[in-house]
XYZ file of C-alpha atoms in Angstrom:
587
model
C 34.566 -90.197 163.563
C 33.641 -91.172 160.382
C 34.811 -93.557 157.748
C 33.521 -93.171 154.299
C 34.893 -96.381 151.876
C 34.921 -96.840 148.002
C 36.576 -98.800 145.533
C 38.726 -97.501 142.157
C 40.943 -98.245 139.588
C 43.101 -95.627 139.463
C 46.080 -95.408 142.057
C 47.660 -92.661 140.285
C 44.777 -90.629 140.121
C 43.754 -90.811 143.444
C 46.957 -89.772 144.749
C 47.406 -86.939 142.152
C 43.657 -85.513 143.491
C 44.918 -85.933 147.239
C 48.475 -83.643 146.328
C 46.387 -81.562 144.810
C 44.705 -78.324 145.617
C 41.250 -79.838 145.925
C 38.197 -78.533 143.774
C 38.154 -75.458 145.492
C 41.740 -74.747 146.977
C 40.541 -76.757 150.344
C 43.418 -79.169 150.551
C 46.191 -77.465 152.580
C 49.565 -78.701 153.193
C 49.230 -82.266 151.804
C 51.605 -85.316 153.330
C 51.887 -88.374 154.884
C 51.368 -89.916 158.180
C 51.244 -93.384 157.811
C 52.323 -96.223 155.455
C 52.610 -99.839 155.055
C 56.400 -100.063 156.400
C 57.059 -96.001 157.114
C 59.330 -95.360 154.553
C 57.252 -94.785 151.627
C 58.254 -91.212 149.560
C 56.029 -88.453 150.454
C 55.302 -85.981 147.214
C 53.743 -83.894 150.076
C 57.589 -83.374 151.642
C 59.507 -83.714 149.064
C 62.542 -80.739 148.078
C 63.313 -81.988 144.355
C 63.093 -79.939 141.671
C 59.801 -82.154 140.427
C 57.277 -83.476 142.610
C 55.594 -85.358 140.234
C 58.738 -88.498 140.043
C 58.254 -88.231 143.716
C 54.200 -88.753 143.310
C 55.010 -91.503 140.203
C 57.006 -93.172 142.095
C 54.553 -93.634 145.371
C 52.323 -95.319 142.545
C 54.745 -96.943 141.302
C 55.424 -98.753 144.835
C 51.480 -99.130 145.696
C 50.498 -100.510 142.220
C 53.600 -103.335 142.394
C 52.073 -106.381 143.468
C 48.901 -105.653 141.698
C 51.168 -105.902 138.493
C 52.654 -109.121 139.894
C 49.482 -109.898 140.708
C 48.024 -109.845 137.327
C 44.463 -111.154 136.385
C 44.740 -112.439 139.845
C 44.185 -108.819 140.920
C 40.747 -107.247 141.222
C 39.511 -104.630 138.321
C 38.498 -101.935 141.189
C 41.695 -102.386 142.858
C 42.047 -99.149 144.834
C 40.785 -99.025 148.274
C 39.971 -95.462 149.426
C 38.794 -94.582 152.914
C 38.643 -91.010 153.931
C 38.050 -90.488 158.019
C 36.852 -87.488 159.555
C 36.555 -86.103 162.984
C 33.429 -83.958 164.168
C 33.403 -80.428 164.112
C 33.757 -80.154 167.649
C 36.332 -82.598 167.949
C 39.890 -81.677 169.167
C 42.521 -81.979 166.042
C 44.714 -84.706 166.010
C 48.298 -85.026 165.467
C 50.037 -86.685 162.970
C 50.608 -89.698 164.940
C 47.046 -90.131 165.902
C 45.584 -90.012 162.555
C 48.814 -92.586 161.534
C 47.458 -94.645 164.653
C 43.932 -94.379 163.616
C 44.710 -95.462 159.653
C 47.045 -98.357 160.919
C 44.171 -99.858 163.087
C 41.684 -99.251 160.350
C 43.288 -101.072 157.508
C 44.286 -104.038 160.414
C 40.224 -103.903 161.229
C 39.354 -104.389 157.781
C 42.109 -107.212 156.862
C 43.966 -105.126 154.542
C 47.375 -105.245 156.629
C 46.464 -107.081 159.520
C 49.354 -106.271 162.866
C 52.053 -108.612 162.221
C 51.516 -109.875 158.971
C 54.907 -109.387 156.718
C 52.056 -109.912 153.233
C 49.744 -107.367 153.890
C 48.577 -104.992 151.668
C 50.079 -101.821 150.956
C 48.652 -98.712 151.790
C 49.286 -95.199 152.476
C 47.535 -92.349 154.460
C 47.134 -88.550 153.195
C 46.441 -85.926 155.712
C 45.442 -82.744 153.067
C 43.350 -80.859 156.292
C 42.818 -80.614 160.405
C 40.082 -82.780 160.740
C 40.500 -86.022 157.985
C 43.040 -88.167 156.768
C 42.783 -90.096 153.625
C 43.898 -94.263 153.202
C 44.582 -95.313 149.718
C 45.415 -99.313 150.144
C 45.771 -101.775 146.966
C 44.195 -104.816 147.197
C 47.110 -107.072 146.717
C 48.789 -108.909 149.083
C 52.400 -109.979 149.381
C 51.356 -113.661 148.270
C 49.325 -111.989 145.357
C 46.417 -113.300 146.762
C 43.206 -110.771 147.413
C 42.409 -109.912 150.619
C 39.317 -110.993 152.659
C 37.083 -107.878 153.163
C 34.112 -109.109 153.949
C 31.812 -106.609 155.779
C 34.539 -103.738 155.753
C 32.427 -100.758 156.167
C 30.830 -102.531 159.292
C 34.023 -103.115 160.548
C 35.568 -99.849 159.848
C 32.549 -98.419 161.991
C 33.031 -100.735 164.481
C 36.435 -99.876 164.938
C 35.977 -96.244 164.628
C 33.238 -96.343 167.731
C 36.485 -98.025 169.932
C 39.067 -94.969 168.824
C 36.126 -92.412 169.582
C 36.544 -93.917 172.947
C 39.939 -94.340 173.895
C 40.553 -90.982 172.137
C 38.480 -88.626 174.120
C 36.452 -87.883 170.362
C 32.718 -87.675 170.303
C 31.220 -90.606 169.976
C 28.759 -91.414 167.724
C 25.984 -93.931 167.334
C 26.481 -97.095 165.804
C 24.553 -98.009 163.027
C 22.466 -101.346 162.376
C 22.047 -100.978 157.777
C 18.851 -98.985 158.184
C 19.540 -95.436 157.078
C 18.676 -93.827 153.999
C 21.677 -93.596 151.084
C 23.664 -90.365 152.412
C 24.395 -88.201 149.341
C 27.378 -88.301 147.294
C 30.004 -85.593 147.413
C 29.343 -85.080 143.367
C 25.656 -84.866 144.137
C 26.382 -82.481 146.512
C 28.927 -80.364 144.488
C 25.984 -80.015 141.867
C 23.460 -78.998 144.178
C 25.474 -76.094 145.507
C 26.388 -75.780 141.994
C 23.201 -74.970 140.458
C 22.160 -73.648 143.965
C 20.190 -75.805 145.232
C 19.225 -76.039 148.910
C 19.801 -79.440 149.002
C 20.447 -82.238 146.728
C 17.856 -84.358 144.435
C 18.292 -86.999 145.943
C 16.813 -85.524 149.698
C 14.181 -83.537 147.903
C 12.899 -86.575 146.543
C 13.461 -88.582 149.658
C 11.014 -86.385 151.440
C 8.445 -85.908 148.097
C 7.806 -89.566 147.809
C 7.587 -89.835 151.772
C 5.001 -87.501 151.527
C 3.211 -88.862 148.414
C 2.459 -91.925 150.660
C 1.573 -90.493 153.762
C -2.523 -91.734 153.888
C -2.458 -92.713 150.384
C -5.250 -95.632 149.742
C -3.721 -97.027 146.437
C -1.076 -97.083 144.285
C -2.458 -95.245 141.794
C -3.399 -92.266 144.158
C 0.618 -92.582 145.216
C 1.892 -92.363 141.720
C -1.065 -89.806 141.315
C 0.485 -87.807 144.050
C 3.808 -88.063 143.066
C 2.914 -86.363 139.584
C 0.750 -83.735 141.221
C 4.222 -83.127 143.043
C 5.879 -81.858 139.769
C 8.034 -85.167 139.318
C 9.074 -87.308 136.432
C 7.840 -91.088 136.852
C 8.643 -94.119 135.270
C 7.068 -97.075 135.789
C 8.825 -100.415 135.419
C 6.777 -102.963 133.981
C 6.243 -107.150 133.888
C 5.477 -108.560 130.482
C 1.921 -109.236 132.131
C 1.230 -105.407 132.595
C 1.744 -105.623 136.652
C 4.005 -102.755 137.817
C 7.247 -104.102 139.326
C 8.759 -101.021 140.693
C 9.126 -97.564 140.097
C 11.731 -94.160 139.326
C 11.285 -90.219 140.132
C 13.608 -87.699 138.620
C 13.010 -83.633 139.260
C 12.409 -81.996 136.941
C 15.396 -79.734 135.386
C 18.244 -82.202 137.183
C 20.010 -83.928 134.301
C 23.111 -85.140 133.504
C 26.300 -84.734 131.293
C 24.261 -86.422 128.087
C 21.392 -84.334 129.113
C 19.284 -87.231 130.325
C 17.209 -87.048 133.420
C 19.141 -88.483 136.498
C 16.261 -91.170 138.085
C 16.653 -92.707 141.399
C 14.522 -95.676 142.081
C 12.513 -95.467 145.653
C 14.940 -98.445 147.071
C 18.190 -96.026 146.740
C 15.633 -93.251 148.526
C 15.367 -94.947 151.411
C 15.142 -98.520 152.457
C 11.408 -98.177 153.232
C 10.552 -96.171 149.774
C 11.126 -99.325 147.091
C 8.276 -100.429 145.270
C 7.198 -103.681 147.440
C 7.646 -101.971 151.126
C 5.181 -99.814 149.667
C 2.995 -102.012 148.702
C 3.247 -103.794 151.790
C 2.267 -100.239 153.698
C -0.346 -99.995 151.871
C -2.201 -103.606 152.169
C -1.881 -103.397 155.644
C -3.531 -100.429 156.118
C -6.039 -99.173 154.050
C -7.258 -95.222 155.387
C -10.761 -95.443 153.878
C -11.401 -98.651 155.804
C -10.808 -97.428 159.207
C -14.276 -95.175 160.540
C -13.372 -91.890 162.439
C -13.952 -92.413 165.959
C -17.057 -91.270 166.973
C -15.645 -88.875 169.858
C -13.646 -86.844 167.358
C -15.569 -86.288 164.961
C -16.366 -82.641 166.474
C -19.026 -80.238 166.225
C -20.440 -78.918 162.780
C -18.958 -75.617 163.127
C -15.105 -76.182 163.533
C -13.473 -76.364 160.126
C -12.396 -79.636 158.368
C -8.381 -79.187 158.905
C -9.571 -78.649 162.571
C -11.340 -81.699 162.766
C -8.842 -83.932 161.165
C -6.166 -82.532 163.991
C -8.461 -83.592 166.398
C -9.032 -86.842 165.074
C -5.411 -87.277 164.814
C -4.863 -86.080 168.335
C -6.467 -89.190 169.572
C -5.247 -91.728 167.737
C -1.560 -90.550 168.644
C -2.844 -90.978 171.980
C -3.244 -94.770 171.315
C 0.161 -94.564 169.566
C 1.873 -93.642 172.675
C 0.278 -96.075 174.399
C 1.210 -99.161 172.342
C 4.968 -97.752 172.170
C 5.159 -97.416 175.997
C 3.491 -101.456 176.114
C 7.668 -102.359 174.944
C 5.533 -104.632 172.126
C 7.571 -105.503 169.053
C 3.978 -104.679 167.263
C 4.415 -101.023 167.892
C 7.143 -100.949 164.792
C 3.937 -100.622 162.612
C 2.492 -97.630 164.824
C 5.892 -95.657 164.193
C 5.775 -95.860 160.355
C 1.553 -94.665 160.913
C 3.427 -91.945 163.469
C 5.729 -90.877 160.390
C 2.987 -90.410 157.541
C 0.892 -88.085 160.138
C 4.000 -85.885 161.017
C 4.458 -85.800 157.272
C 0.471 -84.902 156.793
C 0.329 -82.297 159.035
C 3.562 -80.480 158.204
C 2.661 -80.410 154.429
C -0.700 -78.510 155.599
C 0.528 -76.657 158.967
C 0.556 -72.633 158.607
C 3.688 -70.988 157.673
C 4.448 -69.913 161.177
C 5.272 -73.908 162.045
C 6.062 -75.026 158.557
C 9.653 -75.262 158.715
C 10.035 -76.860 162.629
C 7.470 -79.381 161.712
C 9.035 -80.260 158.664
C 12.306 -80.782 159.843
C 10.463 -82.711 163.005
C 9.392 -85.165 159.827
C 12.313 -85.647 158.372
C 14.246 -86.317 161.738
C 11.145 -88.967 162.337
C 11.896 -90.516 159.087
C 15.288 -92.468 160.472
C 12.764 -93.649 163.560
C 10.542 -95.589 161.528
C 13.291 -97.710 159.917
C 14.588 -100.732 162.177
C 15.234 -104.393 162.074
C 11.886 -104.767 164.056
C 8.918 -106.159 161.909
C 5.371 -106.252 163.188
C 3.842 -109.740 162.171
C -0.067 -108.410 162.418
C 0.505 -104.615 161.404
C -2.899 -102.774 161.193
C -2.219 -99.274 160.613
C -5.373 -98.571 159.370
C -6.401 -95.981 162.006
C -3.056 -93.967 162.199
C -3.175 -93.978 158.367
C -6.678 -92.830 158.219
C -6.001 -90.059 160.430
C -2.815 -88.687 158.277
C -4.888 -89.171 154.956
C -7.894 -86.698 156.950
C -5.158 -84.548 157.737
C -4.188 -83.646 153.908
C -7.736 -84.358 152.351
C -9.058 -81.308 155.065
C -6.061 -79.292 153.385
C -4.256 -76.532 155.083
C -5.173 -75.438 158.127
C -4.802 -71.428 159.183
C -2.551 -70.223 162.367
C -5.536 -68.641 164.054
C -8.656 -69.763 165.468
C -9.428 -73.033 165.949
C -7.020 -74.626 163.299
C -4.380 -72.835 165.429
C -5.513 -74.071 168.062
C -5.824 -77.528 167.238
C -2.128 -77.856 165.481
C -1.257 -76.879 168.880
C -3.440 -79.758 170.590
C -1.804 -82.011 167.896
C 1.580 -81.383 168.263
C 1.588 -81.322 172.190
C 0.525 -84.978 171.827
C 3.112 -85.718 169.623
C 5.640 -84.158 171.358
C 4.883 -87.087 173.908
C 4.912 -89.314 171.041
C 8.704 -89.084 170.104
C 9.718 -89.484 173.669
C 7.474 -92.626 173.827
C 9.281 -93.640 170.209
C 12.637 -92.828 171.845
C 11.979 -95.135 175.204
C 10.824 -98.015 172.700
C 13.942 -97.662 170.488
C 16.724 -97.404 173.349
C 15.213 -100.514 175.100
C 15.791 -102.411 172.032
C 19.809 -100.965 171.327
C 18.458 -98.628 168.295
C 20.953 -95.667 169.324
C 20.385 -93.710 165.975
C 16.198 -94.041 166.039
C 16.513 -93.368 169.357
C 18.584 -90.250 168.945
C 16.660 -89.358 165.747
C 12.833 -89.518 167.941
C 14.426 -87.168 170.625
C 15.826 -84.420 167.744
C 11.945 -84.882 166.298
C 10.524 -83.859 170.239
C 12.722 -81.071 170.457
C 11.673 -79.628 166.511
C 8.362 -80.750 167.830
C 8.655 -78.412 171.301
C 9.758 -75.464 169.007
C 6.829 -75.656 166.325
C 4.478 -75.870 169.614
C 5.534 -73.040 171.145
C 4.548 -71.060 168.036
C 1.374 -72.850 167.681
C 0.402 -72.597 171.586
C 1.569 -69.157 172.564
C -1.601 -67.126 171.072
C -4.497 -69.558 172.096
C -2.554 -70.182 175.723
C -2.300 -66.818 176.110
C -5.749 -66.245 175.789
C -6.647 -68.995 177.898
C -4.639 -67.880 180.598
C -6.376 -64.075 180.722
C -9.345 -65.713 181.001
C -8.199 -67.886 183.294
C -7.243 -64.746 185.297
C -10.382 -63.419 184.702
C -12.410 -65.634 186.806
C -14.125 -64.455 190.086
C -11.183 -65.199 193.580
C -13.604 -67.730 194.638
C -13.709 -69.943 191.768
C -10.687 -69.536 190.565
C -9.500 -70.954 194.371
C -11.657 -73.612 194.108
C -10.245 -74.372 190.664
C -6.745 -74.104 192.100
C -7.935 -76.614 195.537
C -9.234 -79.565 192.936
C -6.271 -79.415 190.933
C -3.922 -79.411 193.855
C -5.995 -81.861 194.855
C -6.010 -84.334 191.546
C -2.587 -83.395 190.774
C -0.567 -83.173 193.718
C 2.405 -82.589 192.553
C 1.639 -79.151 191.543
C 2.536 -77.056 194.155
C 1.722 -73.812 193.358
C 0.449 -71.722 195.867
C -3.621 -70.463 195.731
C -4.410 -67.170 194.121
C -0.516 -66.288 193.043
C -0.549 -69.007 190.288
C 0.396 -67.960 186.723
C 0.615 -71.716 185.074
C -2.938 -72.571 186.784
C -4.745 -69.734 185.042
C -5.281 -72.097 181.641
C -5.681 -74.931 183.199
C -8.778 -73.342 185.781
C -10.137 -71.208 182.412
C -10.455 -74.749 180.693
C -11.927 -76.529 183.799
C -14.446 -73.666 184.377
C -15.656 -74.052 180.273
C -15.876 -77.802 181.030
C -17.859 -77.361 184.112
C -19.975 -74.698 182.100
C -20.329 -77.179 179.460
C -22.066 -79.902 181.966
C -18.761 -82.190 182.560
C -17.513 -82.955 186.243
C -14.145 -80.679 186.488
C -12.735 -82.904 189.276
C -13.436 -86.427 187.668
C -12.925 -84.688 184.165
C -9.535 -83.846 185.324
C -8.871 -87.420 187.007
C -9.676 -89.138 183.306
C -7.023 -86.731 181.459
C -4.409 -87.685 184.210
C -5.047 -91.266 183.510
C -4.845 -91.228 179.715
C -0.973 -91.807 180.205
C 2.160 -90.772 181.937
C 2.958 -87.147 182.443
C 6.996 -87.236 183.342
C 7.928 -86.447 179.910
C 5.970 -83.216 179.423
C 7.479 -79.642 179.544
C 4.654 -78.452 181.032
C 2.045 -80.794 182.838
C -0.668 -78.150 182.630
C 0.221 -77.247 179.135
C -0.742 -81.394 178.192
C -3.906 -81.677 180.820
C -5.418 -78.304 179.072
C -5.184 -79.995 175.686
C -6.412 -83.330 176.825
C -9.557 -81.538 178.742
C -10.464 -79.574 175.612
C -10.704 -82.338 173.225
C -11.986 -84.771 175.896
C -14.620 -82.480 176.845
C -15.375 -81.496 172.928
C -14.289 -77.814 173.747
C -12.967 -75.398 171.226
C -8.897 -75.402 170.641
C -9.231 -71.569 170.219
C -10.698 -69.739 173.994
C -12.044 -66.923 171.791
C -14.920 -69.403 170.997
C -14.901 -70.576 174.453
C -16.263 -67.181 176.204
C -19.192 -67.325 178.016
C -22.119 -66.055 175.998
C -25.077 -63.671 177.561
C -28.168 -64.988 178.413
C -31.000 -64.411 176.030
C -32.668 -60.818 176.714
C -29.735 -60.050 179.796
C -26.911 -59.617 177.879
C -25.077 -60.479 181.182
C -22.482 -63.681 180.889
C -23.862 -66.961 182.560
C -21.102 -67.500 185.243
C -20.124 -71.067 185.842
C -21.577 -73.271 188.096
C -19.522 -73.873 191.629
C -17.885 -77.182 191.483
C -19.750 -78.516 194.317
C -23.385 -78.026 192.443
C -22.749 -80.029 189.646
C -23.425 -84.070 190.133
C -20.694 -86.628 189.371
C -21.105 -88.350 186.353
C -18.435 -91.331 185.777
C -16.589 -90.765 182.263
C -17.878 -92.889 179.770
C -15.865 -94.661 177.216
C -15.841 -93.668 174.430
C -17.141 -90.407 175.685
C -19.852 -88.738 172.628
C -19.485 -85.765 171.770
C -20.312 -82.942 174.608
C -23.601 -80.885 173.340
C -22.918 -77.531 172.194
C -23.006 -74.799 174.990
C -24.997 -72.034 173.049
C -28.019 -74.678 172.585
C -28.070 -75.436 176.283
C -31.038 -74.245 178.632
C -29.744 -70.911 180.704
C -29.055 -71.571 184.102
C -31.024 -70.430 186.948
């Protein structure tokens, strides 16, 4: 259920729009169903020749003590409310919504139970699933009312009736969210047909100006290259104090660009949050780690996914530590889903972007971090869009896939840390990201884990049992049976190219296990495949993973038996594994 609030002016008018037919012939049967003593005239039910006494006379009665009132009374007099049930939602009767308006104008201390000098107020049910509360802000004594905080308290209220009425119940908010937009804003959009309104596409093209930006001027930079308008507010000294973006082509009735400043964005998006991202992390200062930086031959987008891989990793780590310092890693979390779905192939475009902008309401909470260093996180997402986009084959495929695996693990991890701390709506928001996540990885996984898992089939009985006995063996809670396994086949194809490639399978395997928990993954072996590849520096892609002849044979060099190769402890951090084609054949 959900209350939407403003103020007016205009009594008359409001009631003449709720009689009415609506803007496009939506408002059906329009009456009453609750008023300040029950016995207020109802233009919706009334049989005289002319409705409209019947409607002047309502306003007469709801405007009366505002008169009295005189200057006493506010200027934006008219309290409107309009509540609506969800979609799925059974439809109430008239008596509910009159119970539901009477306990929302008592919540708010416009007629409080009781009192004989409350306000008055009516309620308009024009559809199934909303009524409509006009109150006047006059009491009985002509004194105003006390509203302090009546939005909060309408929601508060409206979480109680969800409960006692069998409705859906939604999640409370805490002042975070973005600005929803307005229902003229979104009457223009579908006006002009837009997809969505201006104020959402700009929402998401400053959120993605600033995703690994190193400067203001490369923001504002970015912002332009985006095909927005930008105006700069100015101190007398020449410092910038804040900033406005307008699309191009969206003007208003005195043909004048309509500008929204970053603040009425989203909280997060106003001039000196931004500037406050960006001093405590600075991308270019923060070195690559020296693990990920990847072989010579695997293309820059593929690279910077690896990179990125690792220091989401560390992300999920720090948000499953329940420290108050892992707000910063969320907002670092946000810039590199934003990163990656502005340069992700088309075939994961949409889930990934729509995994972003689900994120977005995740990184906003009440929770500072007093020593944020996002440096790191915000290196990786600026690597991500300097590398530009990355294909949906070969090994940029294949890496989007190791990328989004790991941050599939990430939202869950951002979930846990939000529901531990009462944040039902980032909470809900990180779990909508995993499951947009899951969907975008299942089109980025299914070629390259396809692949891996003929090859994995591939492999002589033998090995391929003694694959299947050291992963039992690591992992025993996979208890697929020897020789008849289907999810095994990737994971033995990737330990047999890390045995080939002169790592330990067995302790290899032990040291992916460890990196974190496993509980929350879809597919255990789907996560341990990824985390062996980039620990062990192999390619994302298994067509660049197949064993190569030996010079002058042109027979394949089968890998070693797991037994023959000596146990080397991991080190940390590992370096980078040599490349197989430059090893020595074996004998």
């Amino acid at each position: 259920m959900v209350p939407k609030i403003r103020r007016g002016s205009r009594t008359h008018g409001l009631l003449v729009y709720l009689y009415g037919p609506g803007k496009r012939d939506e408002h059906t049967d329009p009456h009453l169903v609750g008023s300040w003593d029950g016995f207020a005239p109802d233009p919706g039910r009334d049989t005289s020749p002319d409705p409209k006494v019947t409607l002047a006379r309502l306003a007469a009665a709801l405007d009366l003590r505002v008169k009295q009132a005189g200057d006493k009374a506010p200027a934006q007099h008219v309290w409107h409310c309009s509540v609506r049930t969800d979609p799925g939602d059974r439809t109430l009767t008239d008596d509910e919504w009159n119970t539901v308006a009477r306990r929302l104008v008592h919540a708010v201390n416009l007629a409080p139970e009781g009192d004989p000098d409350g306000c008055r107020w009516v309620a308009v049910r024009h559809a199934d699933d909303h009524i409509h509360i006009l109150a006047t802000m006059a009491r009985g004594d002509l004194r105003r009312p006390r509203m302090n905080y009546d939005f909060k308290k309408a929601q508060a209220e409206c979480r109680r009736i969800e409960q006692e009425m069998g409705l859906r119940r939604l999640k409370p908010g805490d002042g975070t969210g973005a600005k929803t937009p307005t229902s003229a804003e979104r009457f223009k959009a579908e006006r002009t047909g837009r997809p969505e309104t201006p104020r959402e596409t700009l929402r998401e093209a400053v959120r993605q100006a600033v995703a690994g930006a190193v400067s203001e001027a490369e923001f504002f930079t970015r912002l332009r290259e985006a095909g927005l308008r930008v105006k700069l507010r100015h101190a007398p000294s020449g410092d910038v104090l804040g900033y406005t973006v307008a699309l191009p082509g969206d003007r208003n009735r005195d043909r004048e660009p309509v500008w929204f400043a970053g603040s009425t964005l989203a909280p997060d998006l106003s001039y000196p949050k931004i500037q406050r991202r960006l001093a405590d992390g600075t991308p270019d200062e923060a070195p690559l780690p020296e693990a990920d930086s990847g072989r010579s031959n695997w293309s820059p987008p593929a690279r910077g996914r690896r990179t990125a891989t690792g220091i989401a990793e560390r992300a999920a780590v720090l948000l499953d530590s329940d420290d108050d310092e892992a707000a910063a890693q969320l907002v670092g979390v946000g810039e590199i889903l934003d990163a990656v779905a502005q340069t992700s192939p088309a075939a994961t475009r949409a889930e990934l972007g729509a995994a972003a902008r689900s994120f977005e309401r995740a990184t906003r909470s009440h929770v500072r971090a007093e020593r944020a260093d996002t440096r790191a996180i915000r290196s990786a997402a600026r690597g991500i869009i300097q590398a530009g986009g990355a294909l949906g084959r070969g090994e940029d495929g294949g890496t989007t896939a190791m990328l989004v695996s790991t941050l599939v693990l990430v939202a869950l991890a951002a979930a846990r840390w939000h529901s531990a701390r009462g944040h039902a709506q980032q909470a809900e928001a990180s779990r909508q990201t995993a499951e947009h996540l899951r969907a975008a990885y299942r089109q980025a996984a299914a070629a390259p884990m396809q692949a891996l898992r003929d090859q994995g089939r591939a492999l002589p009985e033998a090995q391929r049992r003694a694959y299947e006995t050291t992963i039992r063996t690591v992992l025993p809670e996979n208890r697929t049976r020897p020789g008849t396994s289907k999810k095994n086949d990737a994971l033995a194809a990737t330990l047999a190219q890390a045995e080939q490639a002169g790592h330990d399978p067995k302790a290899l395997l032990q040291e992916a296990i460890a990196m974190r928990e496993l509980g929350t993954a879809d597919d255990v072996n789907d996560v341990l495949v990824w985390r062996l590849r980039r620990l062990a520096q192999l390619p994302a892609h298994p067509g660049e993973a197949t064993r190569r002849p030996q010079a002058g044979t042109g027979r394949a060099t089968p890998p070693a038996h797991p037994a023959s190769v000596r146990t080397a402890p991991p080190a940390s951090p590992r370096p980078a594994a040599p490349d197989p084609r430059s090893r020595p054949p074996r004998r």
